[in-house]
Amino acid sequence: MNGRDRPEPGLGQIDDIDPDAPRPHVDAPERTRRPAGNPRSGPSWPLVALLLVAVAGAAFYGFGDGLRGHFSGSETRDLLNAAARAEAEGRWHGGDGAALALYRQVQGVDPDNDVARLGLQRVIGQLRRDADAALDAGENDKAEALIQVLAGLGEAGEHVAGLRKRLDAMKLSGRELSDLLARAEAALARRRIRGDNGALVAYKRMLALDPGNAVARAGVEQSLQVLADEAGKEIVAGNLSSADDMIQSLAAEQPLHAALPALRQARAEAASRRDETSAQQAADAAAARARADLDLATQLENADQALRERRLEAAVAGYRRVLDARPDHPDAIDGLDLASRAALERARAALSDSNVEAARAALDLAVRAEADPQMLERLQRQLAATEERLTAVLARPDLDPAQKRQLEDIMARARAAESRGELVEPAGESAYDLYRHALSIDPMFDPARQAAAALPRRAQTLVVHHVELGQLDQAGHALDALQAMAPMQPGLSELRRMVAGAWLERGADALREGAVADARAALEKARAVMPEHPGVQQLAVRIQPSS
């Protein structure tokens, strides 16, 4: 057999080793397992054993008497067999019975022993792999021990230097790597890949701290696969914008990722289907709008016809349906306005005929037609007054001659009190009290009702009249009467300001004449009428130094 073509021996007993095996230059051979039941082709093993014994014997005699006296060929064979068993059992280093110690022991007495040299290379390769695995698992102490063993074997090359660099990085960032791994795995479990809190960022940070970390590399691949899966789901769901973001993120991380062509194809097909669906939906929507427009036109025509025929209920209902569907429909707005005016006119005619029921129905229709609020309120007040009047008419008593004379006497006394300006005072004999007394006898007695209704305006006139004449006390009495009869009377506040101002002017005149007491009395009168009048405080300041 040519020395260049001889196969490399594998694990096994020394009797199974080819003694003619070459010494190839191998830096770090990878240990591989042959499938069971698949024996390697080569020379027959009995012949190999014979040749091995011959080589061992020649070597034994060649070393001289000193070596033969201390180490026999059988012992070398036993050591190599023990080393092979240690390899098979995974006892690579760590004691005299480990493969490393046994191979080195053989090399100590036979430095050129090919079997020991190749076995030692296998041990070194396994130690390297164990160191890498320990670093990946974050077992720094174990990795450091293995690196020291490799360095002790003279392995100070690039690979050992890389292992030391990884170990130093692991020591500096061990806690951060542990935290990053936990965060990445948690995010991956929740399928949260992108973003600052995503798995991808955490795994990439791990690789930045430890470029050789196999766990982080696998995590990046797994994260990208999850991202691809999620993009596919988004495409199926029709969320193409979200899918586009995911596809772009995937392409940015790995432009040649295996899932990208299929994702892009699926995305294009989904977009095509969406466009077709959108076109169909647009056509359906246009048809629906056309049907709705036709329906609205029909309803509007029916409402206009009902309005022309004075069927206001149907007209208002038709216009309302059109406006519910299209609130800004101008023809429906105009039609409803015409219907509301017709309803108000119907209510007004019913009130003229004292037809309370018809008026109430017409006003209710006007409300639904959104009639003019002011006109609606005015007619509602008229309806309430008409109902009250009709109720009083139905309840009006029949007066006997004595009651009629009494009523005439009360009215005469009331008119006399009104002429004297006794509108609310004295109690029981004022014009206001006497008119109310007359109405208690006959609630529908129009002269009393009209006179009582005119008293507030009479009081207002008296206030102005007395102020002009300088009769401020009488003006105050008339003002009190107005307040008692009509506290919500428009202009009441202005009348108060007028009376208070007159008192303040009188007080200022008295102060100029040196009549401090009269000025103070006028100030109190003004304060009683309108405390918030700005002149009250001004006059009080002027009076203070004179006190």
Tab-separated table of N, CA, C and O in Angstrom, residues 284-342:
chain	number	residue	atom	x	y	z
A	284	ASP	N	-70.015	47.416	-6.426
A	284	ASP	CA	-71.201	47.157	-5.595
A	284	ASP	C	-71.649	48.419	-4.878
A	284	ASP	O	-72.850	48.690	-4.756
A	285	ALA	N	-70.647	49.194	-4.380
A	285	ALA	CA	-70.989	50.424	-3.659
A	285	ALA	C	-71.660	51.420	-4.597
A	285	ALA	O	-72.623	52.105	-4.217
A	286	ALA	N	-71.151	51.506	-5.829
A	286	ALA	CA	-71.766	52.424	-6.798
A	286	ALA	C	-73.205	52.015	-7.104
A	286	ALA	O	-74.108	52.867	-7.186
A	287	ALA	N	-73.417	50.701	-7.238
A	287	ALA	CA	-74.780	50.230	-7.494
A	287	ALA	C	-75.689	50.517	-6.310
A	287	ALA	O	-76.857	50.921	-6.475
A	288	ALA	N	-75.147	50.329	-5.094
A	288	ALA	CA	-75.948	50.595	-3.898
A	288	ALA	C	-76.291	52.071	-3.793
A	288	ALA	O	-77.416	52.443	-3.415
A	289	ARG	N	-75.310	52.934	-4.128
A	289	ARG	CA	-75.595	54.374	-4.103
A	289	ARG	C	-76.663	54.752	-5.119
A	289	ARG	O	-77.527	55.594	-4.850
A	290	ALA	N	-76.580	54.126	-6.285
A	290	ALA	CA	-77.588	54.428	-7.304
A	290	ALA	C	-78.978	54.020	-6.824
A	290	ALA	O	-79.957	54.761	-7.002
A	291	ARG	N	-79.070	52.832	-6.192
A	291	ARG	CA	-80.376	52.401	-5.667
A	291	ARG	C	-80.850	53.334	-4.559
A	291	ARG	O	-82.043	53.670	-4.479
A	292	ALA	N	-79.901	53.759	-3.695
A	292	ALA	CA	-80.278	54.663	-2.608
A	292	ALA	C	-80.749	56.005	-3.142
A	292	ALA	O	-81.726	56.585	-2.641
A	293	ASP	N	-80.061	56.510	-4.182
A	293	ASP	CA	-80.473	57.786	-4.777
A	293	ASP	C	-81.875	57.679	-5.372
A	293	ASP	O	-82.697	58.593	-5.228
A	294	LEU	N	-82.133	56.566	-6.023
A	294	LEU	CA	-83.455	56.372	-6.604
A	294	LEU	C	-84.522	56.295	-5.512
A	294	LEU	O	-85.604	56.894	-5.631
A	295	ASP	N	-84.194	55.597	-4.428
A	295	ASP	CA	-85.140	55.475	-3.319
A	295	ASP	C	-85.400	56.831	-2.674
A	295	ASP	O	-86.550	57.179	-2.360
A	296	LEU	N	-84.326	57.619	-2.509
A	296	LEU	CA	-84.490	58.951	-1.921
A	296	LEU	C	-85.330	59.839	-2.828
A	296	LEU	O	-86.176	60.614	-2.348
A	297	ALA	N	-85.093	59.743	-4.117
A	297	ALA	CA	-85.875	60.555	-5.052
A	297	ALA	C	-87.357	60.193	-4.978
A	297	ALA	O	-88.237	61.078	-5.009
A	298	THR	N	-87.638	58.911	-4.849
A	298	THR	CA	-89.034	58.470	-4.740
A	298	THR	C	-89.669	58.992	-3.449
A	298	THR	O	-90.802	59.490	-3.452
A	299	GLN	N	-88.934	58.854	-2.340
A	299	GLN	CA	-89.467	59.344	-1.063
A	299	GLN	C	-89.682	60.851	-1.091
A	299	GLN	O	-90.670	61.368	-0.545
A	300	LEU	N	-88.751	61.573	-1.714
A	300	LEU	CA	-88.892	63.027	-1.787
A	300	LEU	C	-90.113	63.413	-2.620
A	300	LEU	O	-90.880	64.322	-2.241
A	301	GLU	N	-90.336	62.728	-3.723
A	301	GLU	CA	-91.489	63.004	-4.559
A	301	GLU	C	-92.790	62.722	-3.808
A	301	GLU	O	-93.766	63.496	-3.881
A	302	ASN	N	-92.813	61.634	-3.048
A	302	ASN	CA	-94.004	61.306	-2.256
A	302	ASN	C	-94.268	62.366	-1.194
A	302	ASN	O	-95.425	62.739	-0.938
A	303	ALA	N	-93.169	62.849	-0.551
A	303	ALA	CA	-93.336	63.890	0.477
A	303	ALA	C	-93.847	65.186	-0.140
A	303	ALA	O	-94.725	65.859	0.423
A	304	ASP	N	-93.303	65.555	-1.313
A	304	ASP	CA	-93.775	66.778	-1.985
A	304	ASP	C	-95.257	66.656	-2.352
A	304	ASP	O	-96.030	67.618	-2.196
A	305	GLN	N	-95.663	65.486	-2.828
A	305	GLN	CA	-97.063	65.272	-3.188
A	305	GLN	C	-97.960	65.385	-1.961
A	305	GLN	O	-99.041	66.003	-2.013
A	306	ALA	N	-97.494	64.797	-0.840
A	306	ALA	CA	-98.283	64.891	0.403
A	306	ALA	C	-98.406	66.337	0.863
A	306	ALA	O	-99.468	66.761	1.355
A	307	LEU	N	-97.343	67.129	0.712
A	307	LEU	CA	-97.395	68.537	1.116
A	307	LEU	C	-98.373	69.310	0.250
A	307	LEU	O	-99.141	70.152	0.760
A	308	ARG	N	-98.367	69.047	-1.057
A	308	ARG	CA	-99.319	69.731	-1.945
A	308	ARG	C	-100.755	69.397	-1.588
A	308	ARG	O	-101.649	70.237	-1.723
A	309	GLU	N	-100.970	68.169	-1.116
A	309	GLU	CA	-102.317	67.746	-0.750
A	309	GLU	C	-102.642	68.070	0.709
A	309	GLU	O	-103.677	67.630	1.217
A	310	ARG	N	-101.776	68.803	1.368
A	310	ARG	CA	-101.958	69.236	2.765
A	310	ARG	C	-102.012	68.050	3.718
A	310	ARG	O	-102.577	68.149	4.815
A	311	ARG	N	-101.422	66.938	3.333
A	311	ARG	CA	-101.277	65.802	4.256
A	311	ARG	C	-99.934	65.980	4.980
A	311	ARG	O	-98.920	65.386	4.639
A	312	LEU	N	-100.002	66.844	5.995
A	312	LEU	CA	-98.753	67.278	6.625
A	312	LEU	C	-98.040	66.157	7.368
A	312	LEU	O	-96.799	66.117	7.406
A	313	GLU	N	-98.777	65.256	8.001
A	313	GLU	CA	-98.145	64.146	8.726
A	313	GLU	C	-97.278	63.325	7.775
A	313	GLU	O	-96.110	63.028	8.059
A	314	ALA	N	-97.848	62.953	6.630
A	314	ALA	CA	-97.098	62.148	5.660
A	314	ALA	C	-95.934	62.944	5.077
A	314	ALA	O	-94.849	62.399	4.845
A	315	ALA	N	-96.138	64.241	4.846
A	315	ALA	CA	-95.067	65.065	4.280
A	315	ALA	C	-93.884	65.160	5.232
A	315	ALA	O	-92.728	64.968	4.845
A	316	VAL	N	-94.175	65.463	6.498
A	316	VAL	CA	-93.090	65.588	7.482
A	316	VAL	C	-92.355	64.261	7.627
A	316	VAL	O	-91.116	64.208	7.668
A	317	ALA	N	-93.090	63.151	7.701
A	317	ALA	CA	-92.446	61.833	7.836
A	317	ALA	C	-91.559	61.533	6.630
A	317	ALA	O	-90.442	61.020	6.772
A	318	GLY	N	-92.013	61.869	5.421
A	318	GLY	CA	-91.219	61.612	4.224
A	318	GLY	C	-89.949	62.446	4.189
A	318	GLY	O	-88.862	61.929	3.882
A	319	TYR	N	-90.066	63.738	4.494
A	319	TYR	CA	-88.878	64.592	4.502
A	319	TYR	C	-87.875	64.133	5.566
A	319	TYR	O	-86.653	64.179	5.355
A	320	ARG	N	-88.396	63.675	6.706
A	320	ARG	CA	-87.503	63.229	7.780
A	320	ARG	C	-86.734	61.981	7.347
A	320	ARG	O	-85.543	61.834	7.648
A	321	ARG	N	-87.391	61.068	6.638
A	321	ARG	CA	-86.687	59.862	6.172
A	321	ARG	C	-85.564	60.226	5.196
A	321	ARG	O	-84.476	59.660	5.249
A	322	VAL	N	-85.829	61.171	4.318
A	322	VAL	CA	-84.787	61.588	3.375
A	322	VAL	C	-83.609	62.209	4.121
A	322	VAL	O	-82.438	61.922	3.841
A	323	LEU	N	-83.907	63.050	5.100
A	323	LEU	CA	-82.836	63.728	5.840
A	323	LEU	C	-82.084	62.771	6.752
A	323	LEU	O	-80.902	62.990	7.040
A	324	ASP	N	-82.742	61.737	7.225
A	324	ASP	CA	-82.016	60.730	8.014
A	324	ASP	C	-80.964	60.034	7.162
A	324	ASP	O	-79.871	59.708	7.656
A	325	ALA	N	-81.292	59.789	5.887
A	325	ALA	CA	-80.333	59.130	4.998
A	325	ALA	C	-79.287	60.109	4.478
A	325	ALA	O	-78.126	59.745	4.289
A	326	ARG	N	-79.696	61.362	4.238
A	326	ARG	CA	-78.767	62.364	3.713
A	326	ARG	C	-79.095	63.707	4.357
A	326	ARG	O	-79.917	64.476	3.852
A	327	PRO	N	-78.451	64.019	5.494
A	327	PRO	CA	-78.822	65.202	6.293
A	327	PRO	C	-78.714	66.523	5.544
A	327	PRO	O	-79.372	67.494	5.931
A	328	ASP	N	-77.885	66.588	4.509
A	328	ASP	CA	-77.698	67.863	3.809
A	328	ASP	C	-78.498	67.953	2.507
A	328	ASP	O	-78.213	68.805	1.659
A	329	HIS	N	-79.516	67.107	2.358
A	329	HIS	CA	-80.298	67.115	1.115
A	329	HIS	C	-81.069	68.433	1.035
A	329	HIS	O	-81.981	68.694	1.838
A	330	PRO	N	-80.753	69.305	0.069
A	330	PRO	CA	-81.362	70.654	0.058
A	330	PRO	C	-82.867	70.629	-0.190
A	330	PRO	O	-83.612	71.402	0.441
A	331	ASP	N	-83.332	69.768	-1.087
A	331	ASP	CA	-84.772	69.742	-1.377
A	331	ASP	C	-85.572	69.259	-0.166
A	331	ASP	O	-86.670	69.772	0.119
A	332	ALA	N	-85.025	68.287	0.560
A	332	ALA	CA	-85.722	67.800	1.754
A	332	ALA	C	-85.736	68.863	2.842
A	332	ALA	O	-86.727	69.015	3.568
A	333	ILE	N	-84.636	69.624	2.969
A	333	ILE	CA	-84.587	70.705	3.962
A	333	ILE	C	-85.642	71.761	3.641
A	333	ILE	O	-86.392	72.221	4.524
A	334	ASP	N	-85.715	72.154	2.385
A	334	ASP	CA	-86.716	73.163	1.991
A	334	ASP	C	-88.134	72.631	2.196
A	334	ASP	O	-89.024	73.357	2.674
A	335	GLY	N	-88.361	71.380	1.813
A	335	GLY	CA	-89.693	70.812	1.979
A	335	GLY	C	-90.108	70.734	3.432
A	335	GLY	O	-91.258	71.020	3.791
A	336	LEU	N	-89.170	70.353	4.309
A	336	LEU	CA	-89.500	70.272	5.735
A	336	LEU	C	-89.805	71.653	6.296
A	336	LEU	O	-90.687	71.809	7.159
A	337	ASP	N	-89.091	72.665	5.814
A	337	ASP	CA	-89.362	74.030	6.272
A	337	ASP	C	-90.777	74.454	5.866
A	337	ASP	O	-91.521	75.049	6.672
A	338	LEU	N	-91.183	74.150	4.633
A	338	LEU	CA	-92.548	74.480	4.198
A	338	LEU	C	-93.586	73.727	5.027
A	338	LEU	O	-94.625	74.282	5.396
A	339	ALA	N	-93.285	72.460	5.344
A	339	ALA	CA	-94.226	71.676	6.149
A	339	ALA	C	-94.344	72.234	7.552
A	339	ALA	O	-95.446	72.257	8.140
A	340	SER	N	-93.231	72.705	8.111
A	340	SER	CA	-93.296	73.273	9.470
A	340	SER	C	-94.128	74.553	9.491
A	340	SER	O	-94.903	74.796	10.423
A	341	ARG	N	-93.979	75.372	8.459
A	341	ARG	CA	-94.779	76.602	8.401
A	341	ARG	C	-96.264	76.267	8.258
A	341	ARG	O	-97.120	76.932	8.881
A	342	ALA	N	-96.564	75.277	7.448
A	342	ALA	CA	-97.968	74.878	7.292
A	342	ALA	C	-98.524	74.347	8.605
A	342	ALA	O	-99.698	74.601	8.944
